[in-house]
Amino acid sequence: MGERKGLLISSSMAQALNSIDVVFADRPKIKTLWHEYYSLLSQSPGQQRDHRWLELLTAMAEDLHYSHISQTDLDKFYIPQGHADDIEFQRKVSQQWSRVLENTERFLVVPKDDSKT
């Protein structure tokens, strides 16, 4: 629940998602919502995927007897701007390194000459 709207899917979130079929094995509604959401994960993010995610979380919350949690509550999520900025920066740096490495045949390594300082 803590990562329900994270910027990236962490390994612990992936493990939780991969457990749904086992944990909710006897809950056909939840399994159906999970399978629908799973199929949407291979597509670009969009409203349908967001809606299915909220429906899945709501169904799981209801099954676990958290009946006073609304979809509005589930849709609220705090992400510090610094975290979002850091992820965007890392993405840009990664793209630039990839571009350089893919377009460079070799690097020339020259030992540093400390006597020139």
Coordinates of N, CA, C and O in Angstrom, one line a residue:
M1 N 0.8 -1.2 0.0 CA 0.0 0.0 0.0 C 0.9 1.3 0.0 O 0.5 2.2 -0.6
G2 N 2.0 1.2 0.7 CA 2.9 2.3 0.8 C 3.5 2.8 -0.6 O 3.9 3.9 -0.7
E3 N 3.5 1.8 -1.5 CA 4.1 2.1 -2.8 C 3.1 2.2 -3.9 O 3.4 2.1 -5.1
R4 N 1.8 2.3 -3.5 CA 0.7 2.2 -4.5 C 0.8 3.2 -5.6 O 0.2 2.9 -6.7
K5 N 1.4 4.3 -5.5 CA 1.6 5.2 -6.6 C 3.0 5.7 -6.8 O 3.3 6.8 -7.2
G6 N 3.9 4.8 -6.5 CA 5.3 5.2 -6.6 C 5.7 5.5 -8.0 O 5.1 5.1 -9.0
L7 N 6.9 6.1 -8.2 CA 7.4 6.5 -9.5 C 8.0 5.3 -10.2 O 8.0 5.3 -11.4
L8 N 8.4 4.3 -9.4 CA 9.0 3.1 -10.0 C 8.4 1.9 -9.3 O 8.0 2.0 -8.1
I9 N 8.4 0.8 -9.9 CA 8.0 -0.5 -9.2 C 9.2 -1.1 -8.6 O 10.1 -1.5 -9.3
S10 N 9.3 -1.1 -7.3 CA 10.4 -1.6 -6.5 C 10.3 -3.2 -6.6 O 9.3 -3.7 -6.9
S11 N 11.4 -3.8 -6.1 CA 11.4 -5.2 -6.1 C 10.4 -5.7 -5.0 O 9.7 -6.8 -5.3
S12 N 10.2 -5.0 -3.9 CA 9.2 -5.5 -2.9 C 7.8 -5.3 -3.5 O 6.9 -6.1 -3.2
M13 N 7.6 -4.3 -4.3 CA 6.2 -4.1 -4.9 C 6.0 -5.2 -5.9 O 4.9 -5.8 -5.9
A14 N 7.0 -5.5 -6.7 CA 6.8 -6.6 -7.6 C 6.5 -8.0 -6.9 O 5.7 -8.7 -7.3
Q15 N 7.2 -8.2 -5.8 CA 7.0 -9.4 -5.0 C 5.5 -9.4 -4.5 O 4.9 -10.5 -4.5
A16 N 5.1 -8.3 -4.0 CA 3.7 -8.2 -3.5 C 2.7 -8.5 -4.6 O 1.7 -9.3 -4.4
L17 N 2.9 -7.9 -5.8 CA 2.0 -8.1 -6.9 C 2.0 -9.6 -7.3 O 1.0 -10.2 -7.6
N18 N 3.2 -10.2 -7.3 CA 3.3 -11.6 -7.7 C 2.7 -12.6 -6.7 O 2.6 -13.8 -7.0
S19 N 2.4 -12.1 -5.5 CA 1.8 -12.9 -4.5 C 0.3 -12.9 -4.5 O -0.4 -13.7 -3.8
I20 N -0.3 -12.0 -5.3 CA -1.8 -11.8 -5.3 C -2.5 -13.1 -5.7 O -3.5 -13.5 -5.0
D21 N -2.0 -13.9 -6.7 CA -2.7 -15.1 -7.1 C -2.7 -16.1 -6.0 O -3.6 -17.0 -5.9
V22 N -1.7 -16.1 -5.1 CA -1.7 -17.1 -4.0 C -2.5 -16.6 -2.8 O -3.3 -17.3 -2.3
V23 N -2.2 -15.3 -2.4 CA -2.9 -14.8 -1.2 C -4.4 -14.7 -1.4 O -5.2 -15.0 -0.5
F24 N -4.8 -14.4 -2.6 CA -6.3 -14.2 -2.9 C -6.7 -15.3 -3.8 O -7.6 -15.1 -4.6
A25 N -6.2 -16.5 -3.7 CA -6.5 -17.6 -4.5 C -8.0 -18.0 -4.6 O -8.5 -18.3 -5.6
D26 N -8.7 -17.8 -3.5 CA -10.1 -18.1 -3.4 C -11.0 -16.9 -3.5 O -12.2 -16.9 -3.1
R27 N -10.5 -15.8 -4.1 CA -11.2 -14.6 -4.3 C -11.3 -14.2 -5.8 O -10.4 -13.5 -6.3
P28 N -12.2 -14.8 -6.6 CA -12.2 -14.6 -8.0 C -12.3 -13.2 -8.5 O -11.6 -12.8 -9.5
K29 N -13.0 -12.3 -7.8 CA -13.1 -10.9 -8.2 C -11.7 -10.3 -8.1 O -11.3 -9.6 -9.1
I30 N -10.9 -10.5 -7.1 CA -9.6 -9.9 -6.9 C -8.7 -10.5 -8.0 O -7.9 -9.8 -8.6
K31 N -8.7 -11.8 -8.2 CA -7.9 -12.4 -9.2 C -8.2 -11.9 -10.6 O -7.3 -11.6 -11.4
T32 N -9.4 -11.7 -10.9 CA -9.8 -11.1 -12.2 C -9.3 -9.7 -12.4 O -8.7 -9.4 -13.4
L33 N -9.5 -8.9 -11.3 CA -8.9 -7.5 -11.4 C -7.4 -7.5 -11.5 O -6.9 -6.7 -12.3
W34 N -6.8 -8.4 -10.8 CA -5.3 -8.5 -10.9 C -4.9 -8.9 -12.3 O -4.0 -8.3 -12.8
H35 N -5.5 -9.8 -12.9 CA -5.1 -10.3 -14.2 C -5.4 -9.2 -15.3 O -4.6 -9.0 -16.2
E36 N -6.5 -8.4 -15.1 CA -6.7 -7.3 -16.0 C -5.7 -6.2 -15.8 O -5.2 -5.7 -16.8
Y37 N -5.3 -5.9 -14.5 CA -4.3 -4.9 -14.3 C -2.9 -5.4 -14.8 O -2.2 -4.6 -15.5
Y38 N -2.6 -6.7 -14.6 CA -1.4 -7.2 -15.1 C -1.3 -7.0 -16.6 O -0.2 -6.6 -17.2
S39 N -2.3 -7.3 -17.4 CA -2.3 -7.1 -18.8 C -2.1 -5.7 -19.2 O -1.5 -5.4 -20.3
L40 N -2.6 -4.8 -18.4 CA -2.4 -3.3 -18.7 C -1.0 -2.8 -18.4 O -0.6 -1.8 -18.9
L41 N -0.3 -3.6 -17.6 CA 1.1 -3.1 -17.2 C 2.0 -3.1 -18.4 O 3.0 -2.4 -18.4
S42 N 1.7 -3.9 -19.4 CA 2.6 -3.9 -20.6 C 2.3 -2.8 -21.6 O 2.9 -2.6 -22.6
Q43 N 1.3 -2.0 -21.3 CA 0.9 -0.8 -22.1 C 1.4 0.5 -21.4 O 1.7 0.5 -20.2
S44 N 1.3 1.5 -22.2 CA 1.7 2.8 -21.6 C 0.7 3.2 -20.5 O -0.5 2.9 -20.6
P45 N 1.2 3.9 -19.5 CA 0.3 4.3 -18.4 C -0.8 5.1 -18.9 O -0.7 5.9 -19.9
G46 N -2.0 4.9 -18.3 CA -3.2 5.7 -18.8 C -4.3 5.5 -17.8 O -4.2 4.9 -16.7
Q47 N -5.4 6.2 -18.1 CA -6.6 6.2 -17.2 C -7.1 4.8 -16.9 O -7.5 4.5 -15.8
Q48 N -7.2 4.0 -17.9 CA -7.7 2.6 -17.7 C -6.9 1.8 -16.7 O -7.4 1.2 -15.8
R49 N -5.6 1.9 -16.9 CA -4.7 1.2 -15.9 C -4.8 1.8 -14.5 O -4.9 1.0 -13.6
D50 N -4.9 3.1 -14.4 CA -5.1 3.8 -13.1 C -6.4 3.3 -12.4 O -6.4 3.0 -11.2
H51 N -7.5 3.3 -13.2 CA -8.8 2.9 -12.7 C -8.8 1.4 -12.2 O -9.3 1.1 -11.2
R52 N -8.2 0.6 -13.0 CA -8.1 -0.9 -12.7 C -7.3 -1.0 -11.4 O -7.7 -1.8 -10.5
W53 N -6.2 -0.3 -11.3 CA -5.4 -0.4 -10.1 C -6.2 0.0 -8.8 O -6.2 -0.7 -7.8
L54 N -7.0 1.1 -8.9 CA -7.8 1.5 -7.8 C -8.9 0.5 -7.5 O -9.2 0.3 -6.3
E55 N -9.4 -0.1 -8.5 CA -10.5 -1.1 -8.3 C -9.8 -2.3 -7.6 O -10.4 -2.9 -6.7
L56 N -8.6 -2.7 -8.0 CA -7.9 -3.8 -7.4 C -7.6 -3.5 -5.9 O -7.9 -4.4 -5.0
L57 N -7.1 -2.4 -5.6 CA -6.8 -2.0 -4.2 C -8.0 -1.9 -3.4 O -8.0 -2.4 -2.2
T58 N -9.1 -1.4 -3.9 CA -10.4 -1.3 -3.2 C -10.9 -2.7 -2.9 O -11.3 -3.0 -1.8
A59 N -10.9 -3.6 -3.9 CA -11.3 -5.0 -3.6 C -10.5 -5.7 -2.6 O -11.1 -6.4 -1.7
M60 N -9.2 -5.5 -2.6 CA -8.3 -6.2 -1.6 C -8.6 -5.6 -0.2 O -8.7 -6.3 0.8
A61 N -8.8 -4.2 -0.2 CA -9.1 -3.6 1.1 C -10.4 -4.1 1.7 O -10.5 -4.4 2.9
E62 N -11.4 -4.2 0.9 CA -12.7 -4.7 1.3 C -12.6 -6.1 1.8 O -13.1 -6.5 2.8
D63 N -11.8 -7.0 1.1 CA -11.7 -8.4 1.5 C -10.9 -8.5 2.8 O -11.2 -9.4 3.6
L64 N -10.0 -7.6 3.1 CA -9.3 -7.5 4.3 C -10.0 -6.8 5.4 O -9.4 -6.5 6.5
H65 N -11.3 -6.4 5.1 CA -12.2 -5.7 6.1 C -11.7 -4.3 6.4 O -12.0 -3.8 7.5
Y66 N -11.1 -3.6 5.5 CA -10.8 -2.2 5.6 C -11.9 -1.5 4.8 O -11.7 -0.9 3.8
S67 N -13.1 -1.5 5.3 CA -14.3 -1.0 4.6 C -14.4 0.5 4.6 O -15.2 1.0 3.8
H68 N -13.7 1.2 5.4 CA -13.8 2.6 5.5 C -12.8 3.3 4.7 O -12.6 4.5 4.8
I69 N -12.0 2.6 3.9 CA -11.1 3.2 3.0 C -11.7 3.5 1.6 O -12.2 2.5 1.0
S70 N -11.8 4.7 1.2 CA -12.4 5.0 -0.1 C -11.4 5.0 -1.2 O -10.2 5.1 -1.0
Q71 N -11.9 5.0 -2.4 CA -11.0 5.1 -3.6 C -10.2 6.5 -3.6 O -9.1 6.6 -4.0
T72 N -10.9 7.5 -3.0 CA -10.2 8.8 -2.9 C -9.0 8.7 -2.0 O -8.0 9.2 -2.2
D73 N -9.2 8.0 -0.8 CA -8.1 7.8 0.1 C -7.0 7.0 -0.6 O -5.8 7.3 -0.5
L74 N -7.3 6.0 -1.3 CA -6.3 5.1 -2.0 C -5.6 5.9 -3.1 O -4.4 5.6 -3.4
D75 N -6.3 6.9 -3.7 CA -5.7 7.6 -4.8 C -4.7 8.7 -4.3 O -3.9 9.3 -5.1
K76 N -4.8 9.1 -3.0 CA -3.9 10.1 -2.5 C -2.5 9.5 -2.2 O -2.5 8.3 -1.7
F77 N -1.5 10.2 -2.5 CA -0.2 9.6 -2.3 C 0.8 10.8 -2.3 O 0.7 11.7 -3.2
Y78 N 1.8 10.8 -1.4 CA 2.8 11.8 -1.3 C 4.1 11.4 -1.9 O 4.6 10.3 -1.5
I79 N 4.6 12.1 -2.9 CA 5.9 11.9 -3.4 C 6.7 13.2 -3.3 O 6.3 14.2 -3.9
P80 N 7.8 13.3 -2.5 CA 8.5 14.5 -2.4 C 9.1 14.9 -3.8 O 9.5 14.1 -4.5
Q81 N 9.0 16.2 -4.0 CA 9.5 16.7 -5.3 C 10.9 16.4 -5.6 O 11.4 16.0 -6.7
G82 N 11.7 16.3 -4.5 CA 13.1 16.0 -4.6 C 13.3 14.6 -5.1 O 14.3 14.3 -5.9
H83 N 12.4 13.7 -4.7 CA 12.5 12.3 -5.2 C 12.2 12.2 -6.7 O 12.9 11.5 -7.5
A84 N 11.2 12.9 -7.1 CA 10.8 13.0 -8.5 C 11.9 13.6 -9.3 O 12.3 13.1 -10.4
D85 N 12.5 14.7 -8.8 CA 13.6 15.4 -9.5 C 14.8 14.4 -9.6 O 15.5 14.4 -10.7
D86 N 15.1 13.7 -8.6 CA 16.3 12.8 -8.6 C 16.1 11.7 -9.6 O 17.0 11.3 -10.4
I87 N 14.9 11.1 -9.7 CA 14.6 10.1 -10.7 C 14.8 10.6 -12.1 O 15.4 10.0 -12.9
E88 N 14.3 11.8 -12.3 CA 14.4 12.4 -13.6 C 15.9 12.7 -14.0 O 16.3 12.4 -15.1
F89 N 16.6 13.2 -13.0 CA 18.0 13.4 -13.2 C 18.8 12.1 -13.6 O 19.6 12.1 -14.5
Q90 N 18.5 11.1 -12.8 CA 19.1 9.8 -13.0 C 18.8 9.2 -14.4 O 19.6 8.6 -15.1
R91 N 17.6 9.5 -14.8 CA 17.1 9.0 -16.2 C 17.9 9.7 -17.3 O 18.4 9.1 -18.2
K92 N 18.1 11.1 -17.1 CA 18.8 11.9 -18.1 C 20.3 11.4 -18.1 O 20.9 11.3 -19.2
V93 N 20.9 11.3 -17.0 CA 22.3 10.9 -16.9 C 22.5 9.5 -17.6 O 23.4 9.3 -18.4
S94 N 21.6 8.6 -17.3 CA 21.7 7.2 -17.8 C 21.5 7.3 -19.4 O 22.3 6.6 -20.1
Q95 N 20.6 8.1 -19.9 CA 20.5 8.2 -21.3 C 21.7 8.8 -21.9 O 22.2 8.3 -23.0
Q96 N 22.4 9.8 -21.3 CA 23.6 10.4 -21.9 C 24.8 9.4 -21.9 O 25.5 9.3 -22.8
W97 N 24.9 8.7 -20.7 CA 26.0 7.6 -20.7 C 25.7 6.6 -21.7 O 26.7 6.1 -22.4
S98 N 24.5 6.2 -21.9 CA 24.2 5.2 -22.9 C 24.5 5.7 -24.3 O 25.2 4.9 -25.1
R99 N 24.2 6.9 -24.6 CA 24.5 7.5 -25.9 C 26.0 7.5 -26.1 O 26.5 7.1 -27.2
V100 N 26.8 8.0 -25.1 CA 28.2 8.0 -25.2 C 28.8 6.6 -25.5 O 29.6 6.4 -26.3
L101 N 28.4 5.7 -24.6 CA 29.0 4.4 -24.7 C 28.6 3.7 -26.0 O 29.5 2.9 -26.6
E102 N 27.4 3.9 -26.5 CA 27.0 3.2 -27.8 C 27.7 3.8 -29.0 O 27.9 3.2 -30.0
N103 N 28.2 5.1 -28.8 CA 28.8 5.7 -30.0 C 30.3 5.9 -29.8 O 30.9 6.7 -30.6
T104 N 30.9 5.2 -28.9 CA 32.4 5.3 -28.7 C 33.0 3.9 -28.9 O 32.6 3.0 -28.3
E105 N 34.0 3.9 -29.8 CA 34.6 2.7 -30.1 C 35.6 2.3 -29.0 O 35.6 1.1 -28.6
R106 N 36.3 3.2 -28.4 CA 37.3 2.9 -27.3 C 37.6 4.2 -26.6 O 37.4 5.3 -27.1
F107 N 38.1 4.0 -25.4 CA 38.5 5.1 -24.5 C 40.0 5.1 -24.4 O 40.6 4.0 -24.2
L108 N 40.7 6.2 -24.5 CA 42.1 6.3 -24.3 C 42.3 6.7 -22.8 O 41.8 7.7 -22.4
V109 N 43.1 5.9 -22.1 CA 43.3 6.1 -20.7 C 44.8 6.6 -20.6 O 45.7 5.9 -21.0
V110 N 45.0 7.8 -20.0 CA 46.3 8.3 -19.9 C 46.5 8.5 -18.4 O 45.7 9.2 -17.7
P111 N 47.6 8.0 -17.8 CA 47.9 8.2 -16.4 C 48.0 9.7 -16.1 O 48.5 10.5 -16.8
K112 N 47.5 10.0 -14.9 CA 47.5 11.4 -14.4 C 49.0 11.7 -14.0 O 49.7 11.0 -13.4
D113 N 49.4 12.9 -14.5 CA 50.8 13.4 -14.1 C 50.7 14.4 -13.0 O 50.3 15.6 -13.2
D114 N 50.9 14.0 -11.8 CA 50.8 14.8 -10.6 C 51.9 15.9 -10.5 O 51.8 16.8 -9.7
S115 N 53.0 15.8 -11.3 CA 54.1 16.7 -11.2 C 53.7 18.0 -11.9 O 54.4 19.0 -11.7
K116 N 52.6 18.1 -12.6 CA 52.3 19.3 -13.3 C 51.4 20.3 -12.5 O 51.1 21.3 -12.9
T117 N 51.1 19.9 -11.3 CA 50.3 20.8 -10.4 C 51.0 21.7 -9.6 O 52.1 21.8 -9.3

